[in-house]
Short mmCIF file of C-alpha atoms in Angstrom, two decimals:
data_model
loop_
_atom_site.label_atom_id
_atom_site.label_comp_id
_atom_site.label_asym_id
_atom_site.label_seq_id
_atom_site.Cartn_x
_atom_site.Cartn_y
_atom_site.Cartn_z
CA MET A 1 -11.48 -32.58 9.87
CA HIS A 2 -9.27 -29.87 11.31
CA GLY A 3 -6.93 -28.06 8.92
CA ARG A 4 -3.19 -28.41 9.41
CA LEU A 5 -0.86 -25.48 9.99
CA ILE A 6 2.51 -25.29 8.26
CA VAL A 7 4.71 -22.39 9.33
CA LEU A 8 7.63 -21.27 7.18
CA SER A 9 10.02 -19.22 9.32
CA LEU A 10 11.95 -17.71 6.48
CA LEU A 11 14.32 -15.33 8.17
CA ALA A 12 16.13 -17.85 10.41
CA GLY A 13 16.62 -14.94 12.77
CA ILE A 14 19.05 -13.07 10.54
CA MET A 15 18.51 -9.35 10.14
CA ILE A 16 19.96 -7.03 7.53
CA PRO A 17 22.08 -4.59 9.58
CA ALA A 18 21.67 -1.53 7.38
CA SER A 19 19.77 1.62 8.11
CA GLY A 20 16.41 1.62 6.36
CA ALA A 21 16.77 -1.96 5.13
CA LEU A 22 14.00 -4.45 5.64
CA ALA A 23 14.81 -7.25 8.04
CA ALA A 24 14.85 -10.49 6.10
CA PRO A 25 11.71 -10.06 3.97
CA SER A 26 9.44 -13.05 3.62
CA GLN A 27 9.36 -15.23 0.56
CA PRO A 28 7.97 -13.36 -2.48
CA THR A 29 4.33 -14.11 -3.14
CA ALA A 30 2.82 -15.15 -6.45
CA ASP A 31 2.07 -11.52 -7.30
CA SER A 32 5.65 -10.52 -6.30
CA GLY A 33 6.78 -8.55 -3.26
CA SER A 34 7.14 -9.54 0.35
CA ILE A 35 6.34 -8.75 3.97
CA GLY A 36 9.15 -7.13 5.96
CA ILE A 37 9.87 -6.10 9.52
CA ARG A 38 12.64 -3.95 10.97
CA ILE A 39 13.56 -2.08 14.12
CA VAL A 40 13.13 1.70 13.87
CA ASP A 41 14.41 3.44 17.00
CA VAL A 42 17.98 2.31 17.59
CA PRO A 43 19.38 4.17 20.63
CA PRO A 44 22.43 6.23 19.56
CA ASP A 45 24.67 4.80 22.28
CA SER A 46 23.64 1.24 21.44
CA SER A 47 24.36 1.62 17.72
CA ARG A 48 27.82 3.00 18.46
CA ASN A 49 28.84 0.39 21.05
CA ASP A 50 26.86 -2.68 20.06
CA PRO A 51 26.37 -3.59 16.37
CA LEU A 52 23.68 -6.10 17.37
CA ALA A 53 21.42 -3.15 18.26
CA LEU A 54 21.26 -2.14 14.59
CA SER A 55 19.35 -5.31 13.76
CA TYR A 56 17.82 -6.70 16.94
CA ILE A 57 16.05 -5.55 20.09
CA VAL A 58 18.96 -5.52 22.54
CA ASN A 59 18.54 -4.09 26.04
CA ARG A 60 19.50 -4.46 29.67
CA LEU A 61 16.78 -3.88 32.26
CA ALA A 62 16.54 -4.15 36.01
CA PRO A 63 13.67 -6.22 37.45
CA GLY A 64 10.46 -4.16 37.60
CA LYS A 65 11.44 -1.88 34.71
CA THR A 66 9.64 -1.28 31.37
CA ILE A 67 10.86 -0.18 27.94
CA GLN A 68 9.22 0.47 24.59
CA ARG A 69 10.76 0.07 21.14
CA ARG A 70 9.28 0.93 17.73
CA ILE A 71 9.27 -1.47 14.80
CA GLU A 72 8.04 -1.11 11.23
CA VAL A 73 6.03 -3.69 9.29
CA SER A 74 5.92 -3.30 5.50
CA ASN A 75 4.02 -4.78 2.57
CA SER A 76 5.69 -4.57 -0.85
CA THR A 77 3.21 -6.92 -2.53
CA ARG A 78 0.39 -5.86 -4.84
CA SER A 79 -2.26 -7.18 -2.45
CA THR A 80 -3.80 -5.97 0.79
CA VAL A 81 -2.64 -8.24 3.61
CA ALA A 82 -3.51 -8.80 7.25
CA VAL A 83 -0.23 -9.23 9.15
CA SER A 84 -0.27 -10.86 12.58
CA VAL A 85 2.37 -9.40 14.89
CA TYR A 86 3.23 -11.27 18.08
CA PRO A 87 6.06 -12.19 20.46
CA ALA A 88 7.10 -15.84 20.71
CA ALA A 89 9.66 -18.00 22.43
CA ALA A 90 13.27 -18.36 21.37
CA GLY A 91 16.36 -19.71 23.07
CA LEU A 92 19.78 -21.23 22.66
CA ARG A 93 20.65 -24.77 21.65
CA GLN A 94 24.33 -25.68 21.51
CA GLY A 95 25.18 -22.02 21.11
CA GLU A 96 22.71 -21.45 18.26
CA PHE A 97 19.70 -19.11 18.40
CA VAL A 98 16.58 -21.25 17.87
CA PHE A 99 12.87 -20.44 17.70
CA GLY A 100 10.06 -22.10 19.61
CA PRO A 101 7.12 -23.70 17.79
CA ASN A 102 4.30 -21.53 16.46
CA HIS A 103 3.03 -19.02 19.06
CA GLY A 104 4.73 -20.70 22.03
CA LYS A 105 5.77 -18.42 24.90
CA ASN A 106 8.69 -18.27 27.31
CA GLU A 107 9.48 -15.73 30.02
CA LEU A 108 10.59 -12.89 27.75
CA ALA A 109 7.76 -13.49 25.28
CA SER A 110 5.25 -13.39 28.15
CA TRP A 111 6.72 -10.05 29.31
CA THR A 112 6.36 -8.60 25.80
CA SER A 113 3.33 -7.10 24.07
CA VAL A 114 2.67 -5.25 20.80
CA SER A 115 0.37 -2.31 20.21
CA ARG A 116 -1.69 -4.18 17.58
CA ASP A 117 -2.10 -7.92 17.15
CA VAL A 118 -3.07 -7.53 13.49
CA VAL A 119 -1.92 -4.84 11.06
CA ARG A 120 -3.85 -4.46 7.81
CA LEU A 121 -1.59 -3.11 5.08
CA GLN A 122 -2.48 -1.84 1.63
CA PRO A 123 -0.03 -2.58 -1.22
CA ASP A 124 3.33 -0.83 -0.88
CA THR A 125 2.61 0.59 2.57
CA LYS A 126 4.24 0.52 5.99
CA ALA A 127 3.00 0.77 9.55
CA SER A 128 4.67 1.38 12.90
CA GLU A 129 4.14 -0.87 15.90
CA THR A 130 5.20 -0.36 19.51
CA VAL A 131 6.82 -3.25 21.37
CA THR A 132 6.54 -3.03 25.16
CA ILE A 133 8.66 -5.16 27.50
CA ARG A 134 7.64 -5.20 31.18
CA VAL A 135 10.12 -7.09 33.36
CA PRO A 136 8.56 -8.45 36.57
CA LYS A 137 10.11 -7.53 39.89
CA ASP A 138 10.91 -11.20 40.53
CA ALA A 139 12.47 -11.83 37.08
CA ALA A 140 15.52 -14.08 37.03
CA ALA A 141 18.83 -12.38 36.25
CA GLY A 142 20.69 -13.26 33.06
CA GLU A 143 20.07 -13.22 29.30
CA HIS A 144 16.58 -13.91 27.96
CA TYR A 145 15.65 -14.54 24.32
CA ALA A 146 12.51 -14.17 22.21
CA VAL A 147 11.38 -13.03 18.76
CA ILE A 148 8.77 -10.61 17.37
CA TRP A 149 7.10 -12.28 14.38
CA ALA A 150 5.18 -10.68 11.49
CA GLU A 151 3.11 -13.43 9.92
CA VAL A 152 0.81 -13.75 6.90
CA SER A 153 -1.36 -16.86 6.54
CA THR A 154 -2.91 -18.36 3.42
CA SER A 155 -5.09 -21.41 2.86
CA GLY A 156 -3.75 -24.24 0.75
CA SER A 157 -5.30 -27.38 -0.66
CA GLY A 158 -6.58 -30.11 1.61
CA GLY A 159 -7.30 -27.75 4.49
CA VAL A 160 -3.61 -26.92 4.95
CA LYS A 161 -2.91 -23.45 6.29
CA LEU A 162 0.41 -21.93 5.20
CA ALA A 163 2.03 -19.21 7.27
CA ASN A 164 5.01 -17.16 6.10
CA ARG A 165 6.70 -15.13 8.80
CA VAL A 166 9.67 -12.85 9.36
CA GLY A 167 10.89 -11.49 12.64
CA ILE A 168 13.26 -9.58 14.87
CA ARG A 169 15.30 -11.35 17.51
CA MET A 170 15.21 -10.08 21.09
CA TYR A 171 18.14 -10.20 23.49
CA LEU A 172 17.27 -8.94 26.98
CA SER A 173 19.77 -8.94 29.82
CA VAL A 174 18.05 -8.73 33.22
CA GLY A 175 19.96 -7.41 36.20
CA ALA A 176 20.80 -4.37 38.27
CA GLY A 177 23.60 -2.01 37.33
CA GLY A 178 25.23 -1.47 33.99
CA VAL A 179 25.67 -3.67 30.96
CA PRO A 180 27.22 -7.06 31.82
CA PRO A 181 30.81 -7.58 30.67
CA SER A 182 31.59 -8.74 27.16
CA ASN A 183 34.70 -10.77 26.40
CA PHE A 184 36.05 -13.24 23.87
CA VAL A 185 39.24 -15.08 23.00
CA ILE A 186 40.76 -15.97 19.63
CA GLY A 187 42.06 -19.51 19.19
CA PRO A 188 45.12 -20.50 17.14
CA LEU A 189 45.29 -19.25 13.54
CA LEU A 190 45.29 -22.04 10.96
CA ALA A 191 46.25 -21.91 7.28
CA LYS A 192 43.99 -23.99 5.05
CA ARG A 193 43.01 -24.34 1.42
CA SER A 194 39.48 -24.78 0.06
CA ALA A 195 38.43 -27.46 -2.42
CA SER A 196 38.61 -24.81 -5.15
CA GLY A 197 42.19 -23.89 -4.21
CA GLN A 198 41.48 -20.68 -2.31
CA SER A 199 43.77 -19.79 0.61
CA LEU A 200 41.96 -19.61 3.95
CA VAL A 201 42.82 -18.49 7.45
CA VAL A 202 40.58 -20.05 10.09
CA ALA A 203 40.33 -19.32 13.83
CA ARG A 204 37.84 -20.39 16.47
CA ILE A 205 36.33 -17.58 18.55
CA HIS A 206 35.03 -18.30 22.06
CA ASN A 207 32.63 -15.99 23.90
CA THR A 208 33.86 -15.91 27.49
CA GLY A 209 31.55 -13.07 28.53
CA THR A 210 27.97 -13.01 29.76
CA ARG A 211 26.18 -11.46 26.80
CA THR A 212 25.66 -12.16 23.09
CA ILE A 213 28.12 -10.31 20.88
CA ALA A 214 28.70 -9.49 17.21
CA ILE A 215 32.32 -9.79 16.11
CA SER A 216 34.05 -8.28 13.08
CA GLY A 217 37.49 -7.11 12.07
CA ASN A 218 40.21 -7.73 9.52
CA LEU A 219 43.24 -9.82 8.70
CA THR A 220 46.57 -8.62 7.30
CA LEU A 221 49.60 -10.48 5.94
CA ALA A 222 53.17 -9.19 6.12
CA ASN A 223 56.76 -10.39 5.64
CA GLY A 224 55.72 -12.69 2.81
CA PRO A 225 58.05 -13.98 0.06
CA GLY A 226 60.17 -11.09 -1.13
CA GLY A 227 58.80 -8.90 1.68
CA VAL A 228 55.36 -8.64 0.06
CA ARG A 229 52.29 -7.60 2.08
CA ALA A 230 48.57 -8.27 1.54
CA GLY A 231 45.30 -7.09 3.02
CA PRO A 232 43.45 -6.02 4.96
CA PHE A 233 40.84 -8.73 4.35
CA ALA A 234 37.43 -8.52 6.03
CA ALA A 235 36.80 -10.95 8.87
CA LYS A 236 33.34 -11.37 10.36
CA LEU A 237 31.27 -13.97 12.17
CA VAL A 238 28.07 -14.39 10.15
CA LEU A 239 25.92 -14.99 13.25
CA PRO A 240 26.11 -13.44 16.74
CA LEU A 241 28.10 -15.41 19.31
CA THR A 242 26.12 -16.36 22.41
CA PRO A 243 27.67 -16.64 25.91
CA GLY A 244 29.86 -19.71 26.29
CA SER A 245 29.69 -20.69 22.63
CA THR A 246 32.47 -21.10 20.07
CA ARG A 247 32.34 -20.56 16.32
CA ALA A 248 34.92 -20.44 13.56
CA VAL A 249 35.70 -17.32 11.57
CA THR A 250 37.04 -17.98 8.07
CA VAL A 251 38.90 -15.33 6.09
CA ARG A 252 39.06 -16.03 2.35
CA LEU A 253 42.14 -14.80 0.50
CA ASP A 254 43.26 -14.54 -3.11
CA LYS A 255 43.91 -17.82 -4.95
CA GLN A 256 47.12 -16.38 -6.39
CA LEU A 257 48.56 -15.57 -2.99
CA PRO A 258 52.04 -17.14 -2.48
CA ARG A 259 52.15 -19.99 0.04
CA GLY A 260 54.37 -18.10 2.43
CA PRO A 261 55.57 -18.09 5.06
CA TRP A 262 53.56 -15.05 6.16
CA ARG A 263 53.23 -13.09 9.37
CA VAL A 264 49.45 -13.15 9.81
CA GLN A 265 47.58 -10.78 12.11
CA LEU A 266 43.87 -11.18 12.88
CA ARG A 267 42.29 -8.19 14.60
CA LEU A 268 38.71 -8.61 15.90
CA LYS A 269 36.45 -6.38 17.97
CA THR A 270 33.06 -6.20 19.65
CA ARG A 271 31.67 -3.17 21.40
CA LEU A 272 34.69 -1.61 23.16
CA ILE A 273 36.81 -4.78 23.26
CA GLN A 274 39.50 -5.65 20.73
CA ARG A 275 41.61 -8.79 20.48
CA VAL A 276 44.60 -9.54 18.24
CA ALA A 277 46.11 -12.89 17.28
CA VAL A 278 49.40 -13.25 15.41
CA ALA A 279 51.02 -16.30 13.82
CA THR A 280 53.51 -17.29 11.12
CA LEU A 281 51.65 -19.41 8.57
CA THR A 282 52.38 -21.27 5.34
CA PHE A 283 49.40 -22.31 3.20
CA PRO A 284 49.05 -25.92 2.00
CA ARG A 285 50.09 -26.71 -1.55
CA ARG A 286 47.42 -26.67 -4.23
CA ARG A 287 46.20 -30.10 -5.22
#
């Protein structure tokens, strides 16, 4: 009887965008600790203009070109582990970044290789890997998606093989010339109240450009009752926004905030683009 393989993709593609931080470490093992993976060499221009580059492999390449990026695989457990490192398919489904099954390949994954397929790590050690992307001369223009996985497998009962893995998303734009244009629009601002009574401002953000973007900013309130002001409050989309997709940004405010009316300003940015939406809002009454 052949053993079954169960893969637990624990990171869901979300990286921790902080210098030196591990990218979504895998589930702690029985002897504590985890396996981690992160990008090492973030190009200075990319980190300044594109926050996605702090957490993911983000590049634009012309057909026939090659790049290399360095990643780090770490082991914070108390055991020696053999970590499989490999590229695999990913894509978009209804605007969401999704991963292909197991070791399945797509175009970008087939263009990608790693310097070592297996990295053996002693407890509390790290190792560098080189990721090479070779774009064929006949590659189709547009955005391509994949993931670099770091995987540790263990054998369970009944011949079941368990695999825990963490990874780094890859966004590759193929085409001649410079970086494709980024753009987005902010929908109407809406005043809402949560089930717990918290005041919320919600707006839907639509990516009208041709590349995946990370969006963040802040919200301020002015001209409230008695001329009071409040903010700024942080506003950020939790996940990157893919081309053509729409997602809501929700800004949570103080429960004690007066209902209004308020002059509300939402200021969001990505790369070198900034958008501002303004509205006069009154929050619903508390239940």
